[in-house]
PDB file of C-alpha atoms and ligand atoms in Angstrom:
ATOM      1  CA  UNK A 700      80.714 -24.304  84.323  1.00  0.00           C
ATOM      2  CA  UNK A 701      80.880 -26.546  87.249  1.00  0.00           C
ATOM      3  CA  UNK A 702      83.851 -26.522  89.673  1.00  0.00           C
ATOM      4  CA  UNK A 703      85.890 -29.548  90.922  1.00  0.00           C
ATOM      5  CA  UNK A 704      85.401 -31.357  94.069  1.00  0.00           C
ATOM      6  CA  UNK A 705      88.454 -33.279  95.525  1.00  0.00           C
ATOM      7  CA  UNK A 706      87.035 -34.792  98.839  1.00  0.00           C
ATOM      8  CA  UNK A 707      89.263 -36.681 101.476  1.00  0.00           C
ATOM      9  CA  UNK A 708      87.721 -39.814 102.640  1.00  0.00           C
ATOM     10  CA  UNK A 709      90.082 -40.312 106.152  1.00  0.00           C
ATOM     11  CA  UNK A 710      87.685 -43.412 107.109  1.00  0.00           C
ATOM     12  CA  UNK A 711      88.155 -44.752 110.477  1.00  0.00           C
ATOM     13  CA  UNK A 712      92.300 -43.814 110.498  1.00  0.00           C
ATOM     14  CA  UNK A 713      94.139 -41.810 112.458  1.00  0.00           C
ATOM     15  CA  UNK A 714      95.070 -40.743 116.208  1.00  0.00           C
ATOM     16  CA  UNK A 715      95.278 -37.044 117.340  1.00  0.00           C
ATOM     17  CA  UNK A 716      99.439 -36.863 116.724  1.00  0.00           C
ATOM     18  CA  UNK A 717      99.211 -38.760 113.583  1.00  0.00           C
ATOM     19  CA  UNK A 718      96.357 -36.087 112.669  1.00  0.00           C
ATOM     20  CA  UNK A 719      98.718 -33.207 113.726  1.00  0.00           C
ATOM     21  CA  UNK A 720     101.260 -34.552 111.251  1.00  0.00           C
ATOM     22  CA  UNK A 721      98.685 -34.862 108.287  1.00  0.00           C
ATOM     23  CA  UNK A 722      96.968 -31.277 108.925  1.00  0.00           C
ATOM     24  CA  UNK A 723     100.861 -29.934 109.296  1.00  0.00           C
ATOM     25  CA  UNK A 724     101.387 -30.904 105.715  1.00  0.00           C
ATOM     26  CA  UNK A 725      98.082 -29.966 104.706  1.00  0.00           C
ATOM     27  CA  UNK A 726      98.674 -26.678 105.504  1.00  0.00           C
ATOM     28  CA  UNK A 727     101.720 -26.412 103.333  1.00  0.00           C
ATOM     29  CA  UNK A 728     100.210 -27.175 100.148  1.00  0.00           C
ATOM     30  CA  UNK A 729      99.609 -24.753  97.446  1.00  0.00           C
ATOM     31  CA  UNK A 730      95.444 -25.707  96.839  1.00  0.00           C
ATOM     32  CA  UNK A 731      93.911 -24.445  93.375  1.00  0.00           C
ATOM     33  CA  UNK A 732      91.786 -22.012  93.780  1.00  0.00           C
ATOM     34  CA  UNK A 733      89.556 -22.911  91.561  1.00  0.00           C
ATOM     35  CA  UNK A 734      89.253 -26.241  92.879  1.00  0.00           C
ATOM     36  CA  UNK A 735      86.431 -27.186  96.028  1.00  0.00           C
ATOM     37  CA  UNK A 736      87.961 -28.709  98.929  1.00  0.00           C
ATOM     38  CA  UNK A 737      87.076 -31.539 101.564  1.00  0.00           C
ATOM     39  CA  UNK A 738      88.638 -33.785 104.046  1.00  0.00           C
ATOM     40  CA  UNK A 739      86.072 -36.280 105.989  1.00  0.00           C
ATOM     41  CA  UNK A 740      87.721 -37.070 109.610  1.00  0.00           C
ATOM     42  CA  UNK A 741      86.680 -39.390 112.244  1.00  0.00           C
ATOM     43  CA  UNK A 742      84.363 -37.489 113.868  1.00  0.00           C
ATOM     44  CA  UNK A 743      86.525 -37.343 116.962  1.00  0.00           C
ATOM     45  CA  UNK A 744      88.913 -35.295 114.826  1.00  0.00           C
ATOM     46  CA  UNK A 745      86.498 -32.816 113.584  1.00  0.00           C
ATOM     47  CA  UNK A 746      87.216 -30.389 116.337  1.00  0.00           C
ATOM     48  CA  UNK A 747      91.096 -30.519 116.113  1.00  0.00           C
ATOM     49  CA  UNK A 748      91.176 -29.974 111.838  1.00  0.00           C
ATOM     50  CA  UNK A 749      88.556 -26.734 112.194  1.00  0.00           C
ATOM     51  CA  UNK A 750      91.405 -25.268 114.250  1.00  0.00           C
ATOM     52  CA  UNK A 751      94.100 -26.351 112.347  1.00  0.00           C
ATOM     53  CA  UNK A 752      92.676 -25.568 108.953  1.00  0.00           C
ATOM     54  CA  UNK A 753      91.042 -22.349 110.181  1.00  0.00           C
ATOM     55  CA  UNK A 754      91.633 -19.750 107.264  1.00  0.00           C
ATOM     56  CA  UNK A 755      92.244 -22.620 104.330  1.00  0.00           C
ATOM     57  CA  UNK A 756      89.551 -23.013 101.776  1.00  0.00           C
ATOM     58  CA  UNK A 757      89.686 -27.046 102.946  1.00  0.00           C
ATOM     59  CA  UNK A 758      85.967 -27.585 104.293  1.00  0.00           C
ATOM     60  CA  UNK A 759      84.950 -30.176 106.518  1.00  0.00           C
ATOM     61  CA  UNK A 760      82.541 -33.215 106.580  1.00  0.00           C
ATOM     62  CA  UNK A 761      81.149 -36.115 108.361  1.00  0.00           C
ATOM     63  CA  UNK A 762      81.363 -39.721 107.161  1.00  0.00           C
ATOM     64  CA  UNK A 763      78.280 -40.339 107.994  1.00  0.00           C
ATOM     65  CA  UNK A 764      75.441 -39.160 109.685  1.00  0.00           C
ATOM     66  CA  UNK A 765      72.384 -39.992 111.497  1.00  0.00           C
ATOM     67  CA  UNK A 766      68.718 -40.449 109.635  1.00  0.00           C
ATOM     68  CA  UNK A 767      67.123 -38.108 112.099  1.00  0.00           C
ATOM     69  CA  UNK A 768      68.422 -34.028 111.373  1.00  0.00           C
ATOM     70  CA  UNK A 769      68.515 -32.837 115.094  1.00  0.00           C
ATOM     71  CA  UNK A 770      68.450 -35.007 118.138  1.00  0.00           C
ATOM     72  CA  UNK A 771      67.023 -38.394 119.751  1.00  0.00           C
ATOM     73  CA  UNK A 772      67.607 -41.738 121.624  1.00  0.00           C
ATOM     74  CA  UNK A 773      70.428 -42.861 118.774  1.00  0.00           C
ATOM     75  CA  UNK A 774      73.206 -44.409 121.068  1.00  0.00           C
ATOM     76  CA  UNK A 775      76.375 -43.871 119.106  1.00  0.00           C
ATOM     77  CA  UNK A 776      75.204 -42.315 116.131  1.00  0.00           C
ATOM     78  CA  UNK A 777      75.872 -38.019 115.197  1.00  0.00           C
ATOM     79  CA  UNK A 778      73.431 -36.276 113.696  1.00  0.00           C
ATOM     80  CA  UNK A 779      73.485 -33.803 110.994  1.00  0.00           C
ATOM     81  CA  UNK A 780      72.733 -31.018 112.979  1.00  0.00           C
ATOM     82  CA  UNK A 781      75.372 -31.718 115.496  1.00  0.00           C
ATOM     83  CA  UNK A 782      77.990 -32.084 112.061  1.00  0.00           C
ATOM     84  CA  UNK A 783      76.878 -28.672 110.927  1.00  0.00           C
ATOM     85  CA  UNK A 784      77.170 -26.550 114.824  1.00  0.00           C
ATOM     86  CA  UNK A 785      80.886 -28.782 114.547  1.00  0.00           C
ATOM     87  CA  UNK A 786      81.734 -26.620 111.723  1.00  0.00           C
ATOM     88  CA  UNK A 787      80.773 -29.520 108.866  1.00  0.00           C
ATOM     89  CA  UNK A 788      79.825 -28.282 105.489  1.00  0.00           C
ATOM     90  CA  UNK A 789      79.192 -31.833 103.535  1.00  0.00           C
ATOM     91  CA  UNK A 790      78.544 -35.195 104.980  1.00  0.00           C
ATOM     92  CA  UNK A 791      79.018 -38.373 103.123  1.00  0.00           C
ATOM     93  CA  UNK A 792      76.247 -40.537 102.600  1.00  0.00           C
ATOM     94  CA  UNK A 793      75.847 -44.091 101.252  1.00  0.00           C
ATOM     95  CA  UNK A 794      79.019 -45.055 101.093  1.00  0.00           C
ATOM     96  CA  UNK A 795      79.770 -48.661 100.166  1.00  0.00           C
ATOM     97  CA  UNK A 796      81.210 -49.777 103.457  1.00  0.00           C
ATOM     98  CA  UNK A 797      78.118 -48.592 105.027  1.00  0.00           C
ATOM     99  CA  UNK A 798      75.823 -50.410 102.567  1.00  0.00           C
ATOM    100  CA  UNK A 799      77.592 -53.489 102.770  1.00  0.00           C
ATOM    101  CA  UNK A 800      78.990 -53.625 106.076  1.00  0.00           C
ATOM    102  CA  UNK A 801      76.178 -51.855 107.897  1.00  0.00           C
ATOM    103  CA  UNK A 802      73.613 -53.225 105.630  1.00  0.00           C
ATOM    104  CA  UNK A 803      71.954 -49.490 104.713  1.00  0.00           C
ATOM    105  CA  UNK A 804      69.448 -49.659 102.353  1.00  0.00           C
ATOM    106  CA  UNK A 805      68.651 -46.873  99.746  1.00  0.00           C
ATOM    107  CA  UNK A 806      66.058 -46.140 102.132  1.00  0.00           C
ATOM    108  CA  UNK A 807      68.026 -45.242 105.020  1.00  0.00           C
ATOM    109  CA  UNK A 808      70.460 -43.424 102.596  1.00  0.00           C
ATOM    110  CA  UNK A 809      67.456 -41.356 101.385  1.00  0.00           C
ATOM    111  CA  UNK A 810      66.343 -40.585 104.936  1.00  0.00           C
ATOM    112  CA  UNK A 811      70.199 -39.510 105.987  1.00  0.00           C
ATOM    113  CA  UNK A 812      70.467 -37.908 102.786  1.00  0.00           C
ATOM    114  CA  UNK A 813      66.799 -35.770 103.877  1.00  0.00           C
ATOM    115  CA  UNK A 814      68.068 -35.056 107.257  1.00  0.00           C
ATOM    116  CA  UNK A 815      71.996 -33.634 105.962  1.00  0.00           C
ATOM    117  CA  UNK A 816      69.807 -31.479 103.654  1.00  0.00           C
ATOM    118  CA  UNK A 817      67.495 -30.236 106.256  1.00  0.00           C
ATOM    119  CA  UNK A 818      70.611 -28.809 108.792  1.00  0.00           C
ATOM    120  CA  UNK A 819      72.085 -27.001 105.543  1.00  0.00           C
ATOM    121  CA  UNK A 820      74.826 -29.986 104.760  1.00  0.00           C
ATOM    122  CA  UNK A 821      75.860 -30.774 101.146  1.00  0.00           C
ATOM    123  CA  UNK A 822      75.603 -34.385 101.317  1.00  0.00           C
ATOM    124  CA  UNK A 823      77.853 -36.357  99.017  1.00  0.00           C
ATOM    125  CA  UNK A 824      75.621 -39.457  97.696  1.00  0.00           C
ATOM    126  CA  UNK A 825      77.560 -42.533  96.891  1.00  0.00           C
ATOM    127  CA  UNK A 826      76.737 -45.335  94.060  1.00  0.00           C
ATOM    128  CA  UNK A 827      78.650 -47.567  92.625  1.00  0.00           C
ATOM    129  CA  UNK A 828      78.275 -51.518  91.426  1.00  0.00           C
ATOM    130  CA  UNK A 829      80.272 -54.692  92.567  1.00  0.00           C
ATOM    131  CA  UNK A 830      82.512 -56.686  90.436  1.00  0.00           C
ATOM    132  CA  UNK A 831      80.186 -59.027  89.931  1.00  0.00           C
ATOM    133  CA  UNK A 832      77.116 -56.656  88.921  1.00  0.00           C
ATOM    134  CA  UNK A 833      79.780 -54.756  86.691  1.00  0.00           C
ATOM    135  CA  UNK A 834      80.682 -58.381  85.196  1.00  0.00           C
ATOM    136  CA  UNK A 835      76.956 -59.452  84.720  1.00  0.00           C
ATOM    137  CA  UNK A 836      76.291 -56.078  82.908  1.00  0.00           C
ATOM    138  CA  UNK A 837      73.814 -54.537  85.417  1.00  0.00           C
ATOM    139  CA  UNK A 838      76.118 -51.294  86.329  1.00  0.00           C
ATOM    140  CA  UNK A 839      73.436 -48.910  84.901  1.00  0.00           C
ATOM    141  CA  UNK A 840      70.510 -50.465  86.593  1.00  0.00           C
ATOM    142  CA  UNK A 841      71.983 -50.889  90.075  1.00  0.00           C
ATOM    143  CA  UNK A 842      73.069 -47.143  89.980  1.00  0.00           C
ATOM    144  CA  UNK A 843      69.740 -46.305  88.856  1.00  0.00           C
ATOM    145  CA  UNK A 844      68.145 -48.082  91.292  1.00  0.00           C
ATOM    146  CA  UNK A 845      70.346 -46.293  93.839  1.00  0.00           C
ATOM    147  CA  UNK A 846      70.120 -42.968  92.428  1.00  0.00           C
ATOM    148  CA  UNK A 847      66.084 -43.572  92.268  1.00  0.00           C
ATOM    149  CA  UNK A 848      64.796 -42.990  95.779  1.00  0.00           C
ATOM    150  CA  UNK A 849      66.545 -39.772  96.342  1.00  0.00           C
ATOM    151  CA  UNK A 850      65.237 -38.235  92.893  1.00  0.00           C
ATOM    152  CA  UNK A 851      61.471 -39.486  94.141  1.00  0.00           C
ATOM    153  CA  UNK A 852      62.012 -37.765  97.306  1.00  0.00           C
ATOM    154  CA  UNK A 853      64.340 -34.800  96.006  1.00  0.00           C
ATOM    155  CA  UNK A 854      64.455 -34.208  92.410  1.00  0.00           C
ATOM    156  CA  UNK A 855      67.457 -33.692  90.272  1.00  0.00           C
ATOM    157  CA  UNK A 856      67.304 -29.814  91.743  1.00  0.00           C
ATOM    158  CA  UNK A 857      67.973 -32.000  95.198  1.00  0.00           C
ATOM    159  CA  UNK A 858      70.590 -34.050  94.260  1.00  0.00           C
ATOM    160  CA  UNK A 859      72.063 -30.630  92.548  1.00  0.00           C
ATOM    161  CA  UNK A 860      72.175 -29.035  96.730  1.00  0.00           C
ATOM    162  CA  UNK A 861      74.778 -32.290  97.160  1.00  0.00           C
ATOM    163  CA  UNK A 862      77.062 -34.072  95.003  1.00  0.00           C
ATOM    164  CA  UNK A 863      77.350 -37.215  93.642  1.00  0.00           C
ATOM    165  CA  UNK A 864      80.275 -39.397  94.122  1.00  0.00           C
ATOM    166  CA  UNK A 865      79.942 -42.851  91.226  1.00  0.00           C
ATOM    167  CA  UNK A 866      82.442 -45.290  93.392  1.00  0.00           C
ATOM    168  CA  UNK A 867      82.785 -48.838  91.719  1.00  0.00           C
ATOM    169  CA  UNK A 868      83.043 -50.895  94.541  1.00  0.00           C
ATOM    170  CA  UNK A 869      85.719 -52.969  92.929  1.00  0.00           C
ATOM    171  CA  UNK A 870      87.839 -49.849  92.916  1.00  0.00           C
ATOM    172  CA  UNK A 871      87.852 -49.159  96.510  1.00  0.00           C
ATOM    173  CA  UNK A 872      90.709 -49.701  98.354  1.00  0.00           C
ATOM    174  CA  UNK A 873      91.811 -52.489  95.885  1.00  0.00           C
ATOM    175  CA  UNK A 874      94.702 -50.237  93.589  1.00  0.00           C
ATOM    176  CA  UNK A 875      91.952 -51.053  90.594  1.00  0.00           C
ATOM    177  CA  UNK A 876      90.991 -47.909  89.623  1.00  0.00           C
ATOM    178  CA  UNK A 877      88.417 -47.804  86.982  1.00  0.00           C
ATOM    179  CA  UNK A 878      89.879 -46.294  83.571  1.00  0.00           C
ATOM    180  CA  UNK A 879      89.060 -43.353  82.839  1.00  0.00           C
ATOM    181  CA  UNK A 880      86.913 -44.362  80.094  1.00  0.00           C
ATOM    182  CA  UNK A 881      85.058 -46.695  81.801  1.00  0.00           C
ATOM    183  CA  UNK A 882      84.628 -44.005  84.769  1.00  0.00           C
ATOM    184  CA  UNK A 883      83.226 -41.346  81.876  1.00  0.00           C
ATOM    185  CA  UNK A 884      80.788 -43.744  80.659  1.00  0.00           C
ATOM    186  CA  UNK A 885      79.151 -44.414  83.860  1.00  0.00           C
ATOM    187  CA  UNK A 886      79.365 -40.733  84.649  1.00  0.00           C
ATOM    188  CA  UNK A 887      77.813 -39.643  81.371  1.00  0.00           C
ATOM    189  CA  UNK A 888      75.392 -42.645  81.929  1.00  0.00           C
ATOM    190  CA  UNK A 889      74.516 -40.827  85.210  1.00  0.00           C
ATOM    191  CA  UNK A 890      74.122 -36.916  83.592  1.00  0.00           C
ATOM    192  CA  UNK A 891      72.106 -38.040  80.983  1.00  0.00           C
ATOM    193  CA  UNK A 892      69.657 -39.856  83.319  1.00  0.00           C
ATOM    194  CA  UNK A 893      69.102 -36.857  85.065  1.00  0.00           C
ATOM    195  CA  UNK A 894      68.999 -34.557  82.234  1.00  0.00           C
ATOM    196  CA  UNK A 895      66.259 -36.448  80.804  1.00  0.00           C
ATOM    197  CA  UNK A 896      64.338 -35.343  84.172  1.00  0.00           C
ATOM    198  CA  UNK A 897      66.257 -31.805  84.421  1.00  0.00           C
ATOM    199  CA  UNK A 898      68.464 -31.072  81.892  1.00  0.00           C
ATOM    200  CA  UNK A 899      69.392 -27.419  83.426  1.00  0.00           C
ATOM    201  CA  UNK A 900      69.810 -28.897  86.565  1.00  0.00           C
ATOM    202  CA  UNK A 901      71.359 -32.206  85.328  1.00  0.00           C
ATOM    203  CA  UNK A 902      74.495 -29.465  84.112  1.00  0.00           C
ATOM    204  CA  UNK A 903      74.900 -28.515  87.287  1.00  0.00           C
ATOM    205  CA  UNK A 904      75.230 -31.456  89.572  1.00  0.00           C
ATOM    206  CA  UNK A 905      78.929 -32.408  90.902  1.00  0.00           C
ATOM    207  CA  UNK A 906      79.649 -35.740  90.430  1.00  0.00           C
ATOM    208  CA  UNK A 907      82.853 -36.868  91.501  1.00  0.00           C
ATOM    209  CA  UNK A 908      84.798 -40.311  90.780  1.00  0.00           C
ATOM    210  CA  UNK A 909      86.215 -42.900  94.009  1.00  0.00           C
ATOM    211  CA  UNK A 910      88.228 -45.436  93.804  1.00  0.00           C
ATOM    212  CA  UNK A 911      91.714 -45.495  94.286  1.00  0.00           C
ATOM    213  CA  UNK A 912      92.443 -42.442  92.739  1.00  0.00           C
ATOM    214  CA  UNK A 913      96.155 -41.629  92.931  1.00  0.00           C
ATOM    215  CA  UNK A 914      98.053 -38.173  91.731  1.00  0.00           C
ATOM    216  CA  UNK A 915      99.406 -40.488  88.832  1.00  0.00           C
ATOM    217  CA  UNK A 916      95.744 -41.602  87.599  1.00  0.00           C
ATOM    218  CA  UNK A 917      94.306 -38.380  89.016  1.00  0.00           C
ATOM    219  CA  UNK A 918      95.145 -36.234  86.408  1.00  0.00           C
ATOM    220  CA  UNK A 919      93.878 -38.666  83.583  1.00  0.00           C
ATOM    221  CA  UNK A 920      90.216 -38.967  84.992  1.00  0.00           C
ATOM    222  CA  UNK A 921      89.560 -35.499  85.912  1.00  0.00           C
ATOM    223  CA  UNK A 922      90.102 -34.705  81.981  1.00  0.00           C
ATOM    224  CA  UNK A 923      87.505 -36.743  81.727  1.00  0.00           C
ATOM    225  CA  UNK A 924      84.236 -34.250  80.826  1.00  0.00           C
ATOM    226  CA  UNK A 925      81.620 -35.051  83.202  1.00  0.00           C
ATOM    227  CA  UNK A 926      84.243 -36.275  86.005  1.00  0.00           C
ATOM    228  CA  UNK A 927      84.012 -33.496  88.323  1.00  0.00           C
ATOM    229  CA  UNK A 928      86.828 -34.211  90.727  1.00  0.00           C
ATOM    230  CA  UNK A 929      87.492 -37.219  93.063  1.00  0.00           C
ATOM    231  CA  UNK A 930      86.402 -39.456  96.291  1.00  0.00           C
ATOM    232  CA  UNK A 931      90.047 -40.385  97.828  1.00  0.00           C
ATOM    233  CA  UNK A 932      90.593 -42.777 100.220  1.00  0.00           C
ATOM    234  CA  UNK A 933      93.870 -44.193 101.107  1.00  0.00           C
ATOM    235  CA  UNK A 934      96.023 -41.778  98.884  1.00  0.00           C
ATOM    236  CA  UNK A 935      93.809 -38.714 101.322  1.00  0.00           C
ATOM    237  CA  UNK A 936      95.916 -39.759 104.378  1.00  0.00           C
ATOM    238  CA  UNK A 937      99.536 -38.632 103.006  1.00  0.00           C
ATOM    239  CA  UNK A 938      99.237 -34.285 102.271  1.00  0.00           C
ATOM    240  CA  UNK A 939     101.475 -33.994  99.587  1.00  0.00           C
ATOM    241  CA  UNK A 940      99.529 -36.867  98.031  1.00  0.00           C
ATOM    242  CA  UNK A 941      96.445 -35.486  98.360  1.00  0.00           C
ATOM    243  CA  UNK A 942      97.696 -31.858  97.237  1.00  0.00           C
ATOM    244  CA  UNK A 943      98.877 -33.257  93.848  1.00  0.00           C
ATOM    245  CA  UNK A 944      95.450 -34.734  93.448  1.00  0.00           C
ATOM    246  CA  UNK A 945      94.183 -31.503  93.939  1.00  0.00           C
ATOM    247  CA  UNK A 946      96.630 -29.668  91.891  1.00  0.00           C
ATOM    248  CA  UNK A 947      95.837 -32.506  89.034  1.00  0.00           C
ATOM    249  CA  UNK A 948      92.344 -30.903  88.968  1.00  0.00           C
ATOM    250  CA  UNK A 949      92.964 -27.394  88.788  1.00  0.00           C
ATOM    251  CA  UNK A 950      94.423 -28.081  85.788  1.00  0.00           C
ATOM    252  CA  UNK A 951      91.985 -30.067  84.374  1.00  0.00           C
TER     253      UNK A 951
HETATM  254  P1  LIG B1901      90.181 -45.466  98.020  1.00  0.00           P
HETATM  255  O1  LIG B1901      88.770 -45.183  98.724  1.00  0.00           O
HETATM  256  O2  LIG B1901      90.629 -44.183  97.379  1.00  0.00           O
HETATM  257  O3  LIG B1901      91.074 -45.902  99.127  1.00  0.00           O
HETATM  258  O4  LIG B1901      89.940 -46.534  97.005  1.00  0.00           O
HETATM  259  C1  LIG B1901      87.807 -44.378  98.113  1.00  0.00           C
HETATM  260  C2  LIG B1901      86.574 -44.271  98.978  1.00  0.00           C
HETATM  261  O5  LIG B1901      86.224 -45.239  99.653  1.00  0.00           O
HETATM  262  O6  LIG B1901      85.909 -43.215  99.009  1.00  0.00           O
END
């Protein structure tokens, strides 16, 4: 049986009061117990949400993380290793904004996902088609092709150390959240692709759904049988919005 995931995306919001306020209400939530726990910070936050959420079953990641695991000449970037000794547990990799507005390739997105694996991170591998590769009918074949480098490199038993998060691009930050139909399909589409490499394996892999997931659609996709939790964004920032997503799947 595989538990749920609901992972906070916080992107590049926030300032250290309007953090206080957000960890405040965090910590008076009732979480599920049942249900796996992440927020994402800026990294400049990190420090400040391991002591506030010290003692909460919330765990931490990066957004992002350097290719190389330990240290180097990387002005500006944070590696993996530096993430983990933070007090990280997962670290987001792959995510759209930095494929499209960073221009990282599957390559890179391998390599980060090689070096978050190598410091003991659970990193959460993103896919997910445009609008216009939905519309053209090439959803399964762009995920593929994103999913395909790490299971050269890594195997389905690899991919099983992380999670996977399927996050239509159209549905990020745009209120269109995929139904959860559509969501399932894509998500079978996914388990049964690595199944056919590792069935016992494929079983076992998270994969979680992004894109503007709300506690009013939250509920709806998480009944869904091989959505295994959510990617939130914007709805992440407000705690008692993010605590009925969480609720929604413990009782899926
Ligand atoms: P959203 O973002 O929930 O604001 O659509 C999801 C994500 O980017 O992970």
């Amino acid at each position: 049986m595989r538990r749920s995931l609901v992972a906070g995306n916080w992107k590049m919001h926030g300032t250290r009061q309007s953090v206080e306020a957000l960890l405040a209400g965090l910590n008076q939530q009732d979480w599920p117990e049942q249900v796996d726990l992440m927020i994402a910070p800026p990294s400049l936050y990190i420090q400040q949400c391991r002591e506030s959420l010290e003692g909460s079953q919330i765990r931490l990641a990066g957004q992002c993380c350097a290719y190389q695991a330990e240290f180097g000449a990387l002005t500006g970037e944070i590696s993996p290793a530096q993430l983990r000794e933070a007090g990280c547990e997962y670290v987001i990799v792959g995510h759209s904004e930095r494929r499209n507005l960073f221009d990282e390739t599957d390559e890179v997105v391998c390599r980060k996902f090689a070096a978050a694996l190598a410091c003991g991170l659970r990193p959460v591998l993103c896919v997910g088609e445009t609008r216009q590769q939905r519309d053209a009918g090439e959803t399964a074949e762009v995920v593929g092709r994103q999913l395909q480098v790490v299971l050269e490199s890594f195997g389905v038993g690899g991919l099983a150390q992380g999670v996977l998060a399927y996050e239509p691009v159209w549905a990020i930050g745009t209120g269109l959240t995929a139904s959860p139909e559509q969501a399932q399909e894509v998500h079978a589409m996914i388990r049964a692709r690595l199944a056919m490499l590792d069935d016992e394996q494929a079983q076992c892999v998270q994969i979680v759904y992004g894109g503007s997931v709300k506690a009013d659609n939250a509920e709806a996709l998480f009944a869904m049988p091989d959505i295994d939790g959510g990617l939130v964004g914007g709805a992440s920032l407000n705690a008692d919005e993010f605590g009925a997503i969480a609720r929604a799947a413990g009782r899926a």
